[in-house]
């Protein structure tokens, strides 16, 4: 069976790390057909549109999508692409690896980020020169979808339960709905949960990350807290993600376009290649997914490494080493 894969490199280092991940996928004995499409700042400059209709349609019809990075046009690219695959959850593992200089080498977390609403729902207004507003949307239905996914995720992965990070002591209605709905889903399913205020979480995770395992967050909090965790494990170049929907998925590194190093050929491809491993697992190729993950871990431990991890290697050197280690 051939898997149809949409490949959308986007902007900046997305143009460098996405082909690296495709190279790794191509080195496997799996039947893929790759369909590349454009999106982002460059396309907008040329066509006036950051996300061409054909790119959206490709993501909406492919079995899975590999996405690179979005810059200034992130809201016009990432949000509709997540919608194209009907994604209600973004899985973001943040794990320290042997051999990598990490602030907290004991970190091993997974964020399950709500992916459709919260302050990301796009209800912003400019009422006057002085006043801008934003409406935060939280529904029981989206919280329930996330809660059900979280229960399944911890049961399948042999986790003890999950932590709900929220700020319901201040945002009583919105985060109240989020926390209460997810807690009641977990109760129905017999899954253990605890809760933490998200600001307290930011301190606690820095001091002692081992007290957390699977952390379920509202949309923006999941984005911010996973970037914080990236700082604990050695940088954003190590964090992959999977946007999961009922029938398709979109896989992307957590990092953005990194304009400071874009075009130099030294971007760390690890996050995108681990995202490709998540794509493999999603498509049912568990053995190959584990092999790619192991090859990345071996390469991180033994080198070569890109400059963000203290090395001098290029994106291509690291990609070749990962393929050799497969
Ligand atoms: N590859 C992910 C990417 O482009 N990140 C930049 C960004 O703005 N991310 C916001 C988000 O993930 O919601």
GROMACS .gro file of N, CA and C in nm, residues 87-207:
model
  363
   87UNK      N    1  -0.736   1.843   1.315
   87UNK     CA    2  -0.660   1.803   1.433
   87UNK      C    3  -0.715   1.866   1.560
   88UNK      N    4  -0.740   1.784   1.660
   88UNK     CA    5  -0.790   1.837   1.787
   88UNK      C    6  -0.685   1.829   1.897
   89UNK      N    7  -0.570   1.765   1.867
   89UNK     CA    8  -0.466   1.755   1.970
   89UNK      C    9  -0.329   1.762   1.904
   90UNK      N   10  -0.238   1.830   1.973
   90UNK     CA   11  -0.099   1.837   1.928
   90UNK      C   12  -0.014   1.768   2.035
   91UNK      N   13   0.049   1.657   1.995
   91UNK     CA   14   0.133   1.581   2.089
   91UNK      C   15   0.274   1.636   2.080
   92UNK      N   16   0.329   1.678   2.193
   92UNK     CA   17   0.464   1.738   2.194
   92UNK      C   18   0.552   1.673   2.300
   93UNK      N   19   0.625   1.570   2.264
   93UNK     CA   20   0.717   1.510   2.362
   93UNK      C   21   0.837   1.602   2.385
   94UNK      N   22   0.879   1.615   2.510
   94UNK     CA   23   0.999   1.695   2.543
   94UNK      C   24   1.088   1.606   2.630
   95UNK      N   25   1.193   1.554   2.567
   95UNK     CA   26   1.272   1.450   2.633
   95UNK      C   27   1.420   1.486   2.622
   96UNK      N   28   1.494   1.468   2.732
   96UNK     CA   29   1.639   1.491   2.727
   96UNK      C   30   1.705   1.363   2.675
   97UNK      N   31   1.813   1.381   2.597
   97UNK     CA   32   1.880   1.266   2.537
   97UNK      C   33   2.022   1.252   2.589
   98UNK      N   34   2.069   1.127   2.607
   98UNK     CA   35   2.207   1.106   2.651
   98UNK      C   36   2.304   1.176   2.555
   99UNK      N   37   2.405   1.238   2.612
   99UNK     CA   38   2.507   1.304   2.530
   99UNK      C   39   2.477   1.450   2.501
  100UNK      N   40   2.354   1.492   2.526
  100UNK     CA   41   2.317   1.631   2.498
  100UNK      C   42   2.317   1.709   2.629
  101UNK      N   43   2.384   1.824   2.624
  101UNK     CA   44   2.394   1.908   2.742
  101UNK      C   45   2.256   1.968   2.773
  102UNK      N   46   2.193   1.918   2.879
  102UNK     CA   47   2.059   1.964   2.913
  102UNK      C   48   2.059   2.026   3.052
  103UNK      N   49   1.976   2.129   3.071
  103UNK     CA   50   1.963   2.190   3.204
  103UNK      C   51   1.905   2.087   3.301
  104UNK      N   52   1.809   2.009   3.254
  104UNK     CA   53   1.746   1.904   3.337
  104UNK      C   54   1.748   1.771   3.260
  105UNK      N   55   1.859   1.695   3.271
  105UNK     CA   56   1.871   1.572   3.190
  105UNK      C   57   1.769   1.465   3.226
  106UNK      N   58   1.700   1.483   3.338
  106UNK     CA   59   1.600   1.383   3.379
  106UNK      C   60   1.463   1.410   3.314
  107UNK      N   61   1.452   1.513   3.233
  107UNK     CA   62   1.322   1.551   3.174
  107UNK      C   63   1.271   1.446   3.075
  108UNK      N   64   1.149   1.404   3.094
  108UNK     CA   65   1.082   1.315   2.998
  108UNK      C   66   0.931   1.342   3.009
  109UNK      N   67   0.885   1.435   2.927
  109UNK     CA   68   0.747   1.482   2.937
  109UNK      C   69   0.676   1.466   2.803
  110UNK      N   70   0.544   1.460   2.809
  110UNK     CA   71   0.467   1.471   2.685
  110UNK      C   72   0.354   1.572   2.709
  111UNK      N   73   0.350   1.676   2.625
  111UNK     CA   74   0.240   1.772   2.632
  111UNK      C   75   0.132   1.729   2.534
  112UNK      N   76   0.008   1.729   2.580
  112UNK     CA   77  -0.107   1.710   2.490
  112UNK      C   78  -0.179   1.844   2.487
  113UNK      N   79  -0.159   1.913   2.376
  113UNK     CA   80  -0.206   2.052   2.363
  113UNK      C   81  -0.338   2.056   2.288
  114UNK      N   82  -0.437   2.124   2.345
  114UNK     CA   83  -0.563   2.143   2.273
  114UNK      C   84  -0.532   2.221   2.145
  115UNK      N   85  -0.593   2.183   2.033
  115UNK     CA   86  -0.542   2.232   1.905
  115UNK      C   87  -0.644   2.309   1.822
  116UNK      N   88  -0.761   2.343   1.880
  116UNK     CA   89  -0.862   2.407   1.794
  116UNK      C   90  -0.914   2.540   1.848
  117UNK      N   91  -0.894   2.565   1.978
  117UNK     CA   92  -0.964   2.684   2.030
  117UNK      C   93  -0.879   2.764   2.129
  118UNK      N   94  -0.935   2.809   2.240
  118UNK     CA   95  -0.861   2.897   2.331
  118UNK      C   96  -0.837   3.031   2.264
  119UNK      N   97  -0.726   3.095   2.296
  119UNK     CA   98  -0.699   3.225   2.235
  119UNK      C   99  -0.654   3.211   2.090
  120UNK      N  100  -0.630   3.087   2.045
  120UNK     CA  101  -0.590   3.063   1.906
  120UNK      C  102  -0.710   3.062   1.811
  121UNK      N  103  -0.832   3.076   1.865
  121UNK     CA  104  -0.950   3.064   1.779
  121UNK      C  105  -0.963   3.181   1.681
  122UNK      N  106  -0.885   3.285   1.702
  122UNK     CA  107  -0.876   3.392   1.601
  122UNK      C  108  -0.982   3.499   1.612
  123UNK      N  109  -1.048   3.509   1.729
  123UNK     CA  110  -1.151   3.613   1.744
  123UNK      C  111  -1.087   3.739   1.804
  124UNK      N  112  -1.019   3.813   1.720
  124UNK     CA  113  -0.953   3.935   1.765
  124UNK      C  114  -1.018   4.055   1.698
  125UNK      N  115  -1.021   4.165   1.773
  125UNK     CA  116  -1.076   4.289   1.715
  125UNK      C  117  -0.991   4.407   1.756
  126UNK      N  118  -0.990   4.506   1.670
  126UNK     CA  119  -0.926   4.633   1.705
  126UNK      C  120  -1.040   4.734   1.718
  127UNK      N  121  -1.077   4.767   1.842
  127UNK     CA  122  -1.193   4.852   1.863
  127UNK      C  123  -1.162   4.999   1.840
  128UNK      N  124  -1.038   5.036   1.870
  128UNK     CA  125  -0.993   5.174   1.847
  128UNK      C  126  -0.842   5.169   1.842
  129UNK      N  127  -0.780   5.283   1.820
  129UNK     CA  128  -0.634   5.283   1.818
  129UNK      C  129  -0.580   5.235   1.953
  130UNK      N  130  -0.655   5.265   2.058
  130UNK     CA  131  -0.609   5.230   2.193
  130UNK      C  132  -0.639   5.086   2.231
  131UNK      N  133  -0.751   5.035   2.184
  131UNK     CA  134  -0.804   4.911   2.242
  131UNK      C  135  -0.810   4.795   2.140
  132UNK      N  136  -0.744   4.683   2.175
  132UNK     CA  137  -0.755   4.559   2.097
  132UNK      C  138  -0.816   4.453   2.188
  133UNK      N  139  -0.901   4.367   2.134
  133UNK     CA  140  -0.963   4.264   2.217
  133UNK      C  141  -0.946   4.126   2.154
  134UNK      N  142  -0.962   4.025   2.237
  134UNK     CA  143  -0.953   3.888   2.189
  134UNK      C  144  -1.056   3.806   2.267
  135UNK      N  145  -1.134   3.726   2.198
  135UNK     CA  146  -1.233   3.642   2.266
  135UNK      C  147  -1.178   3.501   2.277
  136UNK      N  148  -1.175   3.450   2.398
  136UNK     CA  149  -1.121   3.316   2.420
  136UNK      C  150  -1.236   3.215   2.418
  137UNK      N  151  -1.224   3.116   2.333
  137UNK     CA  152  -1.332   3.018   2.318
  137UNK      C  153  -1.289   2.885   2.379
  138UNK      N  154  -1.369   2.832   2.471
  138UNK     CA  155  -1.344   2.698   2.523
  138UNK      C  156  -1.477   2.625   2.526
  139UNK      N  157  -1.481   2.507   2.465
  139UNK     CA  158  -1.606   2.432   2.461
  139UNK      C  159  -1.591   2.299   2.533
  140UNK      N  160  -1.705   2.251   2.582
  140UNK     CA  161  -1.703   2.117   2.643
  140UNK      C  162  -1.669   2.013   2.538
  141UNK      N  163  -1.717   2.035   2.413
  141UNK     CA  164  -1.695   1.930   2.312
  141UNK      C  165  -1.547   1.914   2.278
  142UNK      N  166  -1.476   2.027   2.260
  142UNK     CA  167  -1.332   2.015   2.228
  142UNK      C  168  -1.255   1.962   2.348
  143UNK      N  169  -1.296   2.004   2.469
  143UNK     CA  170  -1.227   1.956   2.589
  143UNK      C  171  -1.250   1.806   2.606
  144UNK      N  172  -1.371   1.763   2.571
  144UNK     CA  173  -1.404   1.620   2.581
  144UNK      C  174  -1.319   1.539   2.481
  145UNK      N  175  -1.307   1.589   2.357
  145UNK     CA  176  -1.224   1.519   2.258
  145UNK      C  177  -1.081   1.504   2.310
  146UNK      N  178  -1.028   1.613   2.368
  146UNK     CA  179  -0.892   1.609   2.419
  146UNK      C  180  -0.882   1.513   2.539
  147UNK      N  181  -0.982   1.519   2.627
  147UNK     CA  182  -0.982   1.431   2.745
  147UNK      C  183  -0.986   1.284   2.703
  148UNK      N  184  -1.071   1.253   2.604
  148UNK     CA  185  -1.081   1.113   2.560
  148UNK      C  186  -0.949   1.067   2.498
  149UNK      N  187  -0.887   1.158   2.419
  149UNK     CA  188  -0.758   1.123   2.359
  149UNK      C  189  -0.653   1.102   2.470
  150UNK      N  190  -0.653   1.190   2.570
  150UNK     CA  191  -0.553   1.180   2.678
  150UNK      C  192  -0.568   1.047   2.753
  151UNK      N  193  -0.693   1.006   2.776
  151UNK     CA  194  -0.717   0.878   2.846
  151UNK      C  195  -0.661   0.761   2.764
  152UNK      N  196  -0.691   0.764   2.634
  152UNK     CA  197  -0.643   0.658   2.545
  152UNK      C  198  -0.489   0.659   2.540
  153UNK      N  199  -0.434   0.780   2.534
  153UNK     CA  200  -0.288   0.795   2.522
  153UNK      C  201  -0.218   0.737   2.644
  154UNK      N  202  -0.268   0.768   2.764
  154UNK     CA  203  -0.198   0.718   2.883
  154UNK      C  204  -0.217   0.567   2.899
  155UNK      N  205  -0.334   0.517   2.856
  155UNK     CA  206  -0.356   0.373   2.869
  155UNK      C  207  -0.270   0.295   2.770
  156UNK      N  208  -0.265   0.343   2.645
  156UNK     CA  209  -0.184   0.275   2.543
  156UNK      C  210  -0.035   0.283   2.577
  157UNK      N  211   0.006   0.393   2.636
  157UNK     CA  212   0.149   0.414   2.659
  157UNK      C  213   0.193   0.373   2.798
  158UNK      N  214   0.106   0.310   2.873
  158UNK     CA  215   0.144   0.264   3.006
  158UNK      C  216   0.188   0.378   3.099
  159UNK      N  217   0.117   0.490   3.092
  159UNK     CA  218   0.144   0.601   3.185
  159UNK      C  219   0.047   0.588   3.303
  160UNK      N  220   0.084   0.650   3.416
  160UNK     CA  221  -0.001   0.635   3.535
  160UNK      C  222  -0.125   0.724   3.535
  161UNK      N  223  -0.131   0.817   3.446
  161UNK     CA  224  -0.242   0.913   3.442
  161UNK      C  225  -0.191   1.038   3.377
  162UNK      N  226  -0.261   1.150   3.397
  162UNK     CA  227  -0.209   1.275   3.339
  162UNK      C  228  -0.239   1.393   3.430
  163UNK      N  229  -0.166   1.501   3.404
  163UNK     CA  230  -0.182   1.625   3.480
  163UNK      C  231  -0.253   1.727   3.391
  164UNK      N  232  -0.351   1.795   3.447
  164UNK     CA  233  -0.418   1.902   3.371
  164UNK      C  234  -0.359   2.036   3.417
  165UNK      N  235  -0.296   2.109   3.323
  165UNK     CA  236  -0.242   2.241   3.355
  165UNK      C  237  -0.344   2.346   3.311
  166UNK      N  238  -0.380   2.435   3.399
  166UNK     CA  239  -0.486   2.533   3.369
  166UNK      C  240  -0.469   2.656   3.457
  167UNK      N  241  -0.559   2.750   3.442
  167UNK     CA  242  -0.557   2.870   3.528
  167UNK      C  243  -0.702   2.902   3.566
  168UNK      N  244  -0.770   2.796   3.615
  168UNK     CA  245  -0.914   2.810   3.642
  168UNK      C  246  -0.942   2.894   3.766
  169UNK      N  247  -0.838   2.925   3.845
  169UNK     CA  248  -0.862   3.013   3.960
  169UNK      C  249  -0.883   3.158   3.915
  170UNK      N  250  -0.842   3.189   3.791
  170UNK     CA  251  -0.862   3.325   3.738
  170UNK      C  252  -0.960   3.321   3.621
  171UNK      N  253  -0.932   3.233   3.524
  171UNK     CA  254  -1.024   3.222   3.409
  171UNK      C  255  -1.125   3.113   3.443
  172UNK      N  256  -1.220   3.153   3.533
  172UNK     CA  257  -1.306   3.053   3.595
  172UNK      C  258  -1.396   2.982   3.495
  173UNK      N  259  -1.450   3.058   3.401
  173UNK     CA  260  -1.542   2.995   3.304
  173UNK      C  261  -1.465   2.911   3.203
  174UNK      N  262  -1.369   2.976   3.133
  174UNK     CA  263  -1.303   2.906   3.022
  174UNK      C  264  -1.216   2.790   3.071
  175UNK      N  265  -1.123   2.820   3.161
  175UNK     CA  266  -1.040   2.710   3.210
  175UNK      C  267  -1.117   2.620   3.305
  176UNK      N  268  -1.227   2.673   3.361
  176UNK     CA  269  -1.316   2.589   3.443
  176UNK      C  270  -1.377   2.480   3.355
  177UNK      N  271  -1.430   2.518   3.239
  177UNK     CA  272  -1.487   2.419   3.145
  177UNK      C  273  -1.380   2.319   3.104
  178UNK      N  274  -1.262   2.373   3.070
  178UNK     CA  275  -1.151   2.287   3.025
  178UNK      C  276  -1.119   2.181   3.132
  179UNK      N  277  -1.091   2.229   3.255
  179UNK     CA  278  -1.050   2.136   3.362
  179UNK      C  279  -1.164   2.039   3.398
  180UNK      N  280  -1.284   2.093   3.421
  180UNK     CA  281  -1.393   2.008   3.471
  180UNK      C  282  -1.432   1.902   3.368
  181UNK      N  283  -1.434   1.941   3.240
  181UNK     CA  284  -1.474   1.844   3.137
  181UNK      C  285  -1.371   1.732   3.127
  182UNK      N  286  -1.243   1.770   3.125
  182UNK     CA  287  -1.140   1.666   3.111
  182UNK      C  288  -1.137   1.576   3.234
  183UNK      N  289  -1.154   1.637   3.351
  183UNK     CA  290  -1.157   1.556   3.474
  183UNK      C  291  -1.274   1.458   3.472
  184UNK      N  292  -1.390   1.504   3.423
  184UNK     CA  293  -1.505   1.412   3.427
  184UNK      C  294  -1.490   1.300   3.323
  185UNK      N  295  -1.425   1.331   3.209
  185UNK     CA  296  -1.399   1.223   3.111
  185UNK      C  297  -1.306   1.120   3.175
  186UNK      N  298  -1.201   1.169   3.243
  186UNK     CA  299  -1.104   1.077   3.305
  186UNK      C  300  -1.172   0.993   3.413
  187UNK      N  301  -1.262   1.057   3.490
  187UNK     CA  302  -1.337   0.982   3.593
  187UNK      C  303  -1.418   0.870   3.531
  188UNK      N  304  -1.490   0.905   3.422
  188UNK     CA  305  -1.572   0.804   3.353
  188UNK      C  306  -1.487   0.686   3.307
  189UNK      N  307  -1.364   0.718   3.264
  189UNK     CA  308  -1.278   0.612   3.205
  189UNK      C  309  -1.187   0.548   3.308
  190UNK      N  310  -1.197   0.593   3.433
  190UNK     CA  311  -1.114   0.534   3.539
  190UNK      C  312  -0.966   0.568   3.525
  191UNK      N  313  -0.936   0.685   3.469
  191UNK     CA  314  -0.795   0.727   3.454
  191UNK      C  315  -0.762   0.830   3.562
  192UNK      N  316  -0.647   0.814   3.625
  192UNK     CA  317  -0.606   0.908   3.731
  192UNK      C  318  -0.562   1.041   3.671
  193UNK      N  319  -0.603   1.150   3.736
  193UNK     CA  320  -0.554   1.282   3.694
  193UNK      C  321  -0.514   1.361   3.818
  194UNK      N  322  -0.425   1.457   3.798
  194UNK     CA  323  -0.411   1.562   3.896
  194UNK      C  324  -0.410   1.693   3.821
  195UNK      N  325  -0.407   1.804   3.894
  195UNK     CA  326  -0.412   1.933   3.826
  195UNK      C  327  -0.306   2.025   3.882
  196UNK      N  328  -0.266   2.122   3.801
  196UNK     CA  329  -0.166   2.218   3.845
  196UNK      C  330  -0.198   2.351   3.778
  197UNK      N  331  -0.182   2.460   3.852
  197UNK     CA  332  -0.197   2.591   3.790
  197UNK      C  333  -0.079   2.611   3.695
  198UNK      N  334  -0.107   2.661   3.576
  198UNK     CA  335  -0.003   2.660   3.473
  198UNK      C  336   0.116   2.747   3.507
  199UNK      N  337   0.095   2.853   3.585
  199UNK     CA  338   0.210   2.936   3.624
  199UNK      C  339   0.297   2.860   3.724
  200UNK      N  340   0.232   2.789   3.817
  200UNK     CA  341   0.308   2.708   3.913
  200UNK      C  342   0.381   2.596   3.839
  201UNK      N  343   0.316   2.542   3.737
  201UNK     CA  344   0.380   2.436   3.658
  201UNK      C  345   0.513   2.485   3.600
  202UNK      N  346   0.513   2.611   3.551
  202UNK     CA  347   0.635   2.664   3.487
  202UNK      C  348   0.753   2.661   3.585
  203UNK      N  349   0.727   2.690   3.711
  203UNK     CA  350   0.835   2.685   3.811
  203UNK      C  351   0.868   2.541   3.846
  204UNK      N  352   0.764   2.464   3.876
  204UNK     CA  353   0.785   2.326   3.923
  204UNK      C  354   0.859   2.242   3.821
  205UNK      N  355   0.827   2.260   3.694
  205UNK     CA  356   0.889   2.175   3.592
  205UNK      C  357   1.037   2.209   3.578
  206UNK      N  358   1.073   2.334   3.604
  206UNK     CA  359   1.216   2.372   3.598
  206UNK      C  360   1.292   2.312   3.717
  207UNK      N  361   1.227   2.311   3.834
  207UNK     CA  362   1.296   2.263   3.954
  207UNK      C  363   1.301   2.111   3.961
   0.00000   0.00000   0.00000
